[in-house]
Coordinates of C-alpha atoms in Angstrom, one line a residue:
M30 CA 69.8 -12.1 -36.4
A31 CA 66.7 -14.1 -37.3
L32 CA 64.5 -11.3 -35.8
V33 CA 66.6 -8.7 -38.1
L34 CA 66.2 -11.0 -41.2
L35 CA 62.5 -11.3 -40.7
G36 CA 62.0 -7.6 -40.3
S37 CA 64.2 -6.7 -43.6
M38 CA 62.0 -9.6 -45.5
G39 CA 58.7 -7.5 -43.9
V40 CA 60.2 -4.1 -45.5
S41 CA 60.9 -5.7 -48.7
N42 CA 57.6 -7.3 -49.2
A43 CA 55.9 -4.0 -48.0
Q44 CA 58.1 -2.2 -50.7
A45 CA 57.3 -4.7 -53.2
Q46 CA 53.5 -4.5 -52.5
N47 CA 53.8 -0.5 -52.4
Q48 CA 55.3 -0.8 -56.1
E49 CA 52.6 -3.0 -57.2
C50 CA 50.4 -0.7 -55.8
M51 CA 51.6 2.3 -57.5
T52 CA 51.7 0.2 -60.8
N53 CA 47.9 -0.6 -60.6
L54 CA 47.1 2.7 -59.2
S55 CA 48.5 4.4 -62.7
I56 CA 46.6 1.7 -64.6
Y57 CA 43.1 2.2 -63.0
V58 CA 43.4 6.0 -62.9
E59 CA 44.3 5.9 -66.9
H60 CA 41.0 3.7 -67.3
A61 CA 38.7 5.9 -65.2
K62 CA 39.9 9.2 -66.7
V63 CA 38.2 7.8 -70.0
K64 CA 35.3 6.4 -68.0
N65 CA 36.2 2.8 -68.8
Y66 CA 35.3 1.6 -65.2
E67 CA 34.8 -1.9 -65.9
A68 CA 38.6 -2.3 -66.8
A69 CA 39.2 0.0 -63.9
Y70 CA 37.6 -2.4 -61.4
T71 CA 40.4 -5.1 -61.0
P72 CA 43.7 -2.8 -60.7
W73 CA 41.4 -0.3 -58.3
K74 CA 40.2 -3.3 -56.2
M75 CA 43.8 -4.5 -55.7
V76 CA 45.0 -0.9 -54.5
Y77 CA 42.0 -0.2 -52.6
D78 CA 42.4 -3.8 -50.5
N79 CA 46.1 -3.5 -50.2
C80 CA 47.0 0.0 -50.1
P81 CA 43.6 2.3 -49.2
D82 CA 45.7 5.0 -47.9
I83 CA 48.3 5.2 -50.7
N84 CA 46.2 8.1 -52.5
W85 CA 42.8 9.8 -52.3
A86 CA 42.3 8.5 -55.8
N87 CA 41.3 5.4 -54.5
F88 CA 38.1 7.0 -53.3
A89 CA 37.6 9.7 -55.8
Y90 CA 38.0 7.2 -58.5
G91 CA 36.7 4.3 -56.7
E92 CA 33.3 6.1 -56.1
R93 CA 32.9 6.5 -59.9
I94 CA 33.9 3.0 -60.4
L95 CA 31.3 1.4 -57.9
K96 CA 28.5 3.9 -58.8
D97 CA 29.1 2.5 -62.4
R98 CA 28.8 -1.0 -61.4
V99 CA 25.6 -0.3 -59.1
K100 CA 24.1 1.5 -62.3
K101 CA 24.7 -1.8 -64.5
S102 CA 23.8 -4.6 -61.9
S103 CA 20.7 -6.0 -60.7
G104 CA 19.2 -8.1 -57.8
A105 CA 21.7 -9.6 -55.4
D106 CA 24.7 -8.3 -57.3
K107 CA 23.3 -4.6 -57.2
E108 CA 22.8 -5.0 -53.2
A109 CA 26.4 -6.3 -53.0
N110 CA 27.8 -3.3 -55.1
V111 CA 25.7 -0.9 -52.9
Q112 CA 27.2 -2.3 -49.6
E113 CA 30.6 -2.1 -51.1
L114 CA 30.0 1.8 -52.0
L115 CA 28.7 2.2 -48.6
T116 CA 31.8 0.7 -47.1
L117 CA 34.1 2.8 -49.5
Y118 CA 32.3 5.9 -48.2
D119 CA 32.9 4.9 -44.4
N120 CA 36.7 4.1 -45.2
S121 CA 37.2 7.7 -47.0
R122 CA 36.6 9.2 -43.4
K123 CA 38.8 6.4 -41.8
Y124 CA 41.8 6.9 -44.1
F125 CA 41.2 10.5 -45.2
P126 CA 39.3 12.5 -42.5
K127 CA 40.5 15.9 -43.8
K128 CA 39.3 15.3 -47.3
A129 CA 36.1 13.2 -46.4
K130 CA 33.8 15.5 -44.6
L131 CA 31.4 14.4 -42.2
A132 CA 28.4 15.9 -43.9
E133 CA 29.3 15.0 -47.2
V134 CA 29.9 11.2 -46.4
I135 CA 26.3 10.9 -44.5
I136 CA 24.9 12.8 -47.5
D137 CA 26.5 10.3 -50.1
K138 CA 25.3 7.5 -48.1
V139 CA 21.7 8.5 -47.7
L140 CA 21.4 9.4 -51.2
L141 CA 22.7 6.0 -52.3
K142 CA 20.4 4.3 -50.1
Y143 CA 17.3 6.7 -51.0
D144 CA 18.1 6.1 -54.8
N145 CA 18.1 2.3 -54.4
K146 CA 15.1 2.4 -52.1
M147 CA 16.9 1.0 -49.2
I148 CA 16.1 3.6 -46.5
S149 CA 13.2 4.8 -44.4
D150 CA 12.0 8.3 -43.7
E151 CA 13.2 7.6 -39.9
E152 CA 16.6 6.9 -41.2
I153 CA 16.7 9.7 -43.8
Y154 CA 15.7 12.4 -41.2
S155 CA 18.0 11.0 -38.4
E156 CA 21.0 10.7 -40.6
L157 CA 20.8 14.0 -42.5
S158 CA 19.8 15.7 -39.0
R159 CA 23.1 14.4 -37.7
A160 CA 24.9 15.9 -40.8
F161 CA 23.2 19.2 -40.7
N162 CA 23.6 19.5 -37.1
E163 CA 27.3 18.2 -36.5
D164 CA 28.8 19.5 -39.8
K165 CA 26.6 22.3 -41.1
P166 CA 29.1 24.4 -43.2
N167 CA 29.7 21.3 -45.5
F168 CA 26.0 20.5 -45.8
K169 CA 25.6 22.0 -49.3
N170 CA 23.8 19.3 -51.4
P171 CA 20.4 20.6 -52.6
K172 CA 18.9 17.2 -53.1
A173 CA 19.8 16.4 -49.4
L174 CA 18.4 19.6 -48.0
Y175 CA 15.3 18.7 -49.6
L176 CA 15.1 15.4 -48.4
Y177 CA 16.0 16.2 -44.8
F178 CA 12.9 18.5 -44.8
S179 CA 10.8 16.3 -46.9
S180 CA 11.3 13.2 -44.7
L181 CA 10.2 15.3 -41.6
V182 CA 7.1 16.5 -43.1
D183 CA 6.3 12.9 -43.9
L184 CA 6.9 12.0 -40.4
H185 CA 4.8 14.7 -39.1
K186 CA 1.9 13.6 -41.2
A187 CA 2.4 10.1 -39.9
G188 CA 2.0 11.4 -36.3
S189 CA 5.7 11.1 -35.1
K190 CA 6.8 14.7 -35.2
D191 CA 5.4 17.8 -34.2
L192 CA 4.6 20.8 -36.1
Q193 CA 6.9 23.0 -34.2
E194 CA 9.9 20.9 -35.4
V195 CA 8.7 21.1 -38.9
F196 CA 9.0 25.0 -38.8
D197 CA 12.3 24.8 -36.9
V198 CA 13.8 22.7 -39.8
Y199 CA 12.1 24.7 -42.2
D200 CA 13.7 27.7 -41.1
D201 CA 17.2 26.2 -40.6
V202 CA 16.9 24.7 -44.2
T203 CA 15.9 28.0 -46.0
E204 CA 18.5 29.9 -44.2
K205 CA 21.2 27.5 -45.3
I206 CA 19.9 28.0 -48.8
E207 CA 19.9 31.6 -48.6
D208 CA 23.4 31.6 -47.3
E209 CA 24.7 29.4 -50.1
N210 CA 23.1 31.5 -52.7
V211 CA 24.4 34.6 -51.3
K212 CA 27.8 32.9 -51.9
L213 CA 27.0 32.1 -55.4
T214 CA 25.2 35.5 -56.3
D215 CA 28.3 37.4 -54.8
R216 CA 30.5 35.7 -57.5
I217 CA 28.0 36.2 -60.0
S218 CA 27.8 40.0 -59.3
K219 CA 31.5 40.4 -59.5
L220 CA 31.6 38.2 -62.9
L221 CA 28.5 40.0 -64.9
P222 CA 30.0 43.3 -65.6
K223 CA 33.0 41.7 -67.1
E224 CA 30.9 39.3 -68.9
E225 CA 29.0 42.6 -70.4
A226 CA 32.4 44.1 -71.3
G227 CA 33.3 40.9 -72.8
T228 CA 36.5 40.4 -70.9
L229 CA 36.0 37.2 -68.9
T230 CA 38.8 34.9 -69.0
S231 CA 38.1 31.1 -69.8
K232 CA 38.1 30.2 -66.1
E233 CA 36.0 33.0 -65.3
K234 CA 33.4 31.8 -67.9
K235 CA 33.4 28.5 -66.1
Q236 CA 33.0 29.9 -62.6
L237 CA 30.3 32.1 -63.9
K238 CA 28.5 29.2 -65.5
A239 CA 28.9 26.8 -62.3
A240 CA 27.8 29.5 -60.0
T241 CA 24.7 30.0 -62.3
T242 CA 23.9 26.5 -62.3
N243 CA 24.3 25.8 -58.5
S244 CA 22.2 28.9 -57.9
E245 CA 19.4 27.5 -60.1
S246 CA 19.6 24.2 -58.4
F247 CA 19.0 26.0 -54.9
G248 CA 16.2 27.9 -56.4
K249 CA 14.3 24.9 -57.6
I250 CA 14.9 23.0 -54.2
E251 CA 13.7 26.3 -52.3
G252 CA 10.4 26.1 -54.4
S253 CA 10.1 22.5 -53.7
I254 CA 10.5 22.9 -49.8
D255 CA 7.8 25.7 -50.2
S256 CA 5.5 23.5 -51.9
K257 CA 6.3 20.4 -49.3
L258 CA 5.4 22.8 -46.3
G259 CA 2.3 23.9 -48.0
D260 CA -0.8 24.4 -46.1
L261 CA 1.2 23.5 -42.6
A262 CA 2.2 27.2 -42.5
D263 CA -1.0 28.9 -43.2
C264 CA -2.7 31.2 -40.3
G265 CA -5.2 28.5 -39.1
N266 CA -2.1 26.4 -38.1
L267 CA 0.2 29.1 -37.0
I268 CA -2.0 30.8 -34.6
P269 CA -3.1 28.0 -32.6
L270 CA 0.4 26.7 -32.4
Y271 CA 1.9 30.3 -31.1
Q272 CA -0.9 30.7 -28.6
K273 CA -0.1 27.4 -27.2
S274 CA 3.4 27.9 -27.0
F275 CA 3.7 31.6 -26.3
E276 CA 4.2 31.5 -22.4
E277 CA 6.9 28.9 -22.6
K278 CA 8.7 30.5 -25.5
K279 CA 8.3 34.2 -25.1
N280 CA 11.7 34.7 -23.8
D281 CA 13.2 32.7 -26.4
V282 CA 14.3 35.4 -29.0
N283 CA 15.0 33.3 -31.6
W284 CA 11.7 31.5 -31.6
V285 CA 9.7 34.9 -31.1
K286 CA 11.5 36.6 -34.1
R287 CA 11.1 33.5 -36.3
A288 CA 7.2 33.5 -35.2
V289 CA 6.9 37.1 -36.1
G290 CA 8.7 36.6 -39.2
R291 CA 6.6 33.7 -40.4
M292 CA 3.3 35.5 -39.5
F293 CA 4.3 38.8 -41.3
N294 CA 5.2 36.6 -44.6
K295 CA 1.8 34.8 -44.4
E296 CA 0.0 37.9 -43.8
C297 CA -1.5 36.9 -40.4
T298 CA -0.8 40.3 -39.1
D299 CA -4.5 41.1 -38.4
D300 CA -4.6 38.5 -35.8
P301 CA -3.9 39.9 -32.2
M302 CA -1.4 37.0 -31.9
F303 CA 0.9 38.9 -34.1
K304 CA 0.9 42.1 -31.9
K305 CA 1.4 40.2 -29.0
L306 CA 4.4 38.2 -30.7
F307 CA 5.9 41.5 -32.0
E308 CA 5.6 43.3 -28.6
A309 CA 7.7 40.5 -27.2
Q310 CA 10.1 41.1 -29.9
M311 CA 10.5 44.5 -29.1
A312 CA 11.0 43.9 -25.7
L313 CA 13.7 41.1 -26.2
D314 CA 15.4 42.7 -29.1
P315 CA 14.2 46.2 -30.8
S316 CA 16.0 45.2 -34.0
A317 CA 15.5 46.9 -37.3
D318 CA 13.2 43.9 -38.4
A319 CA 10.8 44.9 -35.4
Y320 CA 10.4 48.4 -36.8
V321 CA 9.3 47.0 -39.8
Y322 CA 6.7 44.9 -38.3
G323 CA 5.6 47.9 -36.1
G324 CA 5.4 50.0 -39.2
N325 CA 3.3 47.4 -41.0
L326 CA 0.8 47.3 -37.9
K327 CA 0.6 51.3 -38.1
L328 CA 0.0 51.2 -41.9
K329 CA -2.9 48.8 -41.1
A330 CA -4.3 51.2 -38.5
G331 CA -4.2 53.9 -40.9
D332 CA -1.1 55.7 -39.6
R333 CA 1.0 56.0 -42.8
N334 CA 3.1 58.7 -41.5
G335 CA 4.0 56.6 -38.5
A336 CA 4.6 53.7 -40.6
V337 CA 6.8 55.3 -43.0
A338 CA 8.9 56.6 -39.9
D339 CA 9.3 53.2 -38.5
F340 CA 10.4 51.7 -41.8
N341 CA 13.0 54.4 -42.3
K342 CA 14.2 53.8 -38.8
A343 CA 14.6 50.4 -39.6
L344 CA 16.7 51.0 -42.6
D345 CA 18.8 53.6 -40.2
L346 CA 19.4 50.8 -37.7
E347 CA 20.5 48.3 -40.1
T348 CA 24.1 48.6 -41.2
D349 CA 24.7 45.0 -42.9
A350 CA 24.0 45.8 -46.4
R351 CA 22.3 42.4 -47.2
K352 CA 19.8 42.8 -44.4
K353 CA 19.2 46.5 -45.2
S354 CA 18.2 45.3 -48.8
N355 CA 16.0 42.6 -47.5
I356 CA 14.2 45.0 -45.2
A357 CA 13.8 47.6 -47.7
Y358 CA 12.4 44.7 -50.0
K359 CA 9.9 44.0 -47.1
V360 CA 8.8 47.4 -46.9
A361 CA 8.3 47.5 -50.6
T362 CA 5.9 44.5 -50.6
V363 CA 3.9 46.4 -47.9
F364 CA 3.2 49.1 -50.3
R365 CA 2.8 47.3 -53.4
R366 CA -1.2 47.7 -53.2
S367 CA -1.5 50.8 -51.7
S368 CA 1.1 52.9 -53.6
K369 CA 3.1 51.4 -56.4
S370 CA 5.6 54.6 -56.8
T371 CA 6.6 54.2 -52.9
A372 CA 6.9 50.3 -53.4
R373 CA 9.4 50.8 -56.4
S374 CA 11.3 53.4 -54.3
Y375 CA 12.1 50.8 -51.7
A376 CA 12.6 48.0 -53.9
Q377 CA 15.1 50.2 -55.5
K378 CA 16.8 50.9 -52.3
A379 CA 16.7 47.2 -51.8
I380 CA 18.7 46.8 -55.1
D381 CA 20.9 49.8 -54.1
A382 CA 21.8 47.9 -51.0
N383 CA 22.5 44.6 -52.8
P384 CA 22.5 44.4 -56.6
S385 CA 22.0 40.6 -56.3
N386 CA 18.5 41.0 -54.7
G387 CA 16.5 39.4 -57.5
R388 CA 13.2 39.7 -55.8
A389 CA 13.3 43.5 -55.7
Y390 CA 13.5 43.5 -59.6
L391 CA 10.6 40.8 -59.6
L392 CA 8.5 43.3 -57.5
I393 CA 9.3 45.9 -59.9
A394 CA 8.5 43.9 -62.9
N395 CA 5.0 43.0 -61.3
L396 CA 4.4 46.8 -60.2
Y397 CA 5.1 47.6 -64.0
A398 CA 2.8 45.2 -65.3
T399 CA -0.1 45.9 -63.1
S400 CA 0.2 49.5 -64.2
A401 CA -0.2 48.9 -68.0
N402 CA -3.7 50.6 -68.0
D403 CA -2.7 53.4 -66.3
C404 CA 0.2 54.4 -68.7
G405 CA -0.1 55.9 -72.2
S406 CA -2.9 57.6 -74.2
T407 CA -3.1 54.5 -76.7
P408 CA -3.7 50.7 -76.4
F409 CA -0.2 50.4 -77.9
E410 CA 1.5 52.7 -75.6
K411 CA -0.4 51.1 -72.6
R412 CA 0.9 47.9 -73.6
A413 CA 4.2 48.9 -74.3
V414 CA 4.9 48.9 -70.5
Y415 CA 5.0 45.2 -70.4
W416 CA 8.4 45.3 -72.3
R417 CA 9.9 47.5 -69.4
A418 CA 8.2 44.8 -66.9
A419 CA 9.7 41.8 -69.1
E420 CA 13.1 43.6 -68.8
M421 CA 13.1 44.0 -65.1
A422 CA 12.0 40.2 -64.8
R423 CA 14.8 39.0 -67.0
K424 CA 17.3 41.2 -64.9
A425 CA 16.1 39.4 -61.8
G426 CA 16.9 36.0 -63.1
R427 CA 20.2 37.3 -64.1
V428 CA 21.5 38.8 -61.1
D429 CA 20.1 35.8 -59.0
P430 CA 19.7 32.5 -61.1
S431 CA 17.7 30.6 -58.2
L432 CA 15.0 33.0 -59.1
S433 CA 15.3 32.3 -62.9
G434 CA 12.4 30.0 -63.0
R435 CA 10.1 32.5 -61.8
A436 CA 11.9 35.2 -63.7
N437 CA 11.8 33.5 -66.9
Q438 CA 8.1 32.5 -66.7
S439 CA 7.4 36.3 -65.7
A440 CA 9.3 37.7 -68.6
A441 CA 7.5 35.3 -71.1
S442 CA 4.1 36.1 -69.7
Y443 CA 4.7 40.0 -69.9
S444 CA 6.5 39.7 -73.4
A445 CA 3.2 38.0 -74.5
K446 CA 1.1 41.0 -73.5
A447 CA 3.3 43.5 -75.3
P448 CA 2.5 44.7 -78.6
S449 CA 3.1 42.2 -81.3
K450 CA 4.9 42.1 -84.4
T451 CA 1.6 42.6 -86.3
D452 CA 0.8 45.7 -83.8
I453 CA 4.3 47.1 -84.3
F454 CA 3.9 47.0 -88.1
N455 CA 0.3 48.5 -88.2
S456 CA 1.4 51.3 -85.7
G457 CA 4.4 52.3 -87.6
M458 CA 6.2 52.4 -84.4
A459 CA 9.2 50.0 -85.3
G460 CA 12.6 51.3 -83.7
K461 CA 10.7 54.3 -82.2
T462 CA 10.8 55.3 -78.4
V463 CA 7.8 55.1 -76.3
T464 CA 7.9 57.5 -73.2
F465 CA 5.9 57.0 -70.1
N466 CA 4.2 60.0 -68.6
C467 CA 2.9 58.0 -65.5
W468 CA 4.5 57.0 -62.2
V469 CA 6.5 54.4 -64.2
G470 CA 8.6 57.1 -66.0
G471 CA 11.4 56.3 -68.4
S472 CA 10.9 54.9 -71.8
V473 CA 11.3 51.7 -74.0
K474 CA 12.6 51.5 -77.6
V475 CA 10.1 49.5 -79.8
P476 CA 11.8 46.7 -81.5
N477 CA 12.5 46.6 -85.2
L478 CA 11.0 44.3 -87.3

């Protein structure tokens, strides 16, 4: 009877505590919703300490409450608040493992320590490497992706990491950025026609805005990662590295394909090492990309017909639309100096395969801009081609916001070279159409004053 009585008292006390937790939960949530985090702290702390698993709000709002305390404190108090927030991140995995993803928790902890200067490059790289390799699908934070790579480069420069590891992680991170941006641009490409038609719902407007903002963020981070890599990936470093590793790695198809791709992108294709790597790739995996590289070698050797045959073979072999688009874009870049019209043709094929290929639009814009002196019979007509170039550049940033920085800069540059308002007034061309009889073709309507 005594045991039964004690048990019932335990249940009664638990129910009372649970009720108190629910009351305080309601109180702190209301405060937190209006960002009154100071008032929310005490009731939140009561619930978090006594009923941590009662509701996910303990961690969702708890993070905001503690971040506010970290921001407003200093010295020992700030350090204590940081530690409490770090513990909260750990406990989120303990009590809600399905909601608190491993990569997200590790990233939150690393960024918190980084922002408060409490972490070394070794720890940043070690922790983010674990997050990336153990929970890659949930590693989506642009800042964390940059820190993952940046800390490795700094460790390499300090002599503790080799160059091959830098390249491997660079490839992993840039592929991840591309994968995430593909999802965003797919969403954008579905919503843009509705925006142009004026039929977007309020929910879709928010989705388009969020996708555009996130894509822009990935674009900025990708640019920062390329800058961080810098001269480490020039031909002077790549060639000796691949010469040294070739015998050991020549049967590793992933290593060979990445090496060939990097040398191609860095225009190291004149070196015999490129041909050696290309031949190894053809033996291991005669894929569509391999025919692009083979075509490039033939083009450099003066065999234009053979090169075009290889390029078209690559496009025929590839069945994935995005990969086909990327191949067509690569071919377009090969022809950009020797034949602008051919380059545009392949760039258009890239756009046809993937309307979100902003790089193809940027390439066409550049082809138009560099043809200004070849189009038109008057200075006004020659400069009018810059309007077409600017239009293409703006389109690049629209379909792929990760390129918006480059696209906006290019569009502004081209627009500045187009006829000014004074030129339009003096020429009497306002509102008229300029037709291009050169390879560019098409026409533009001169802006009205």
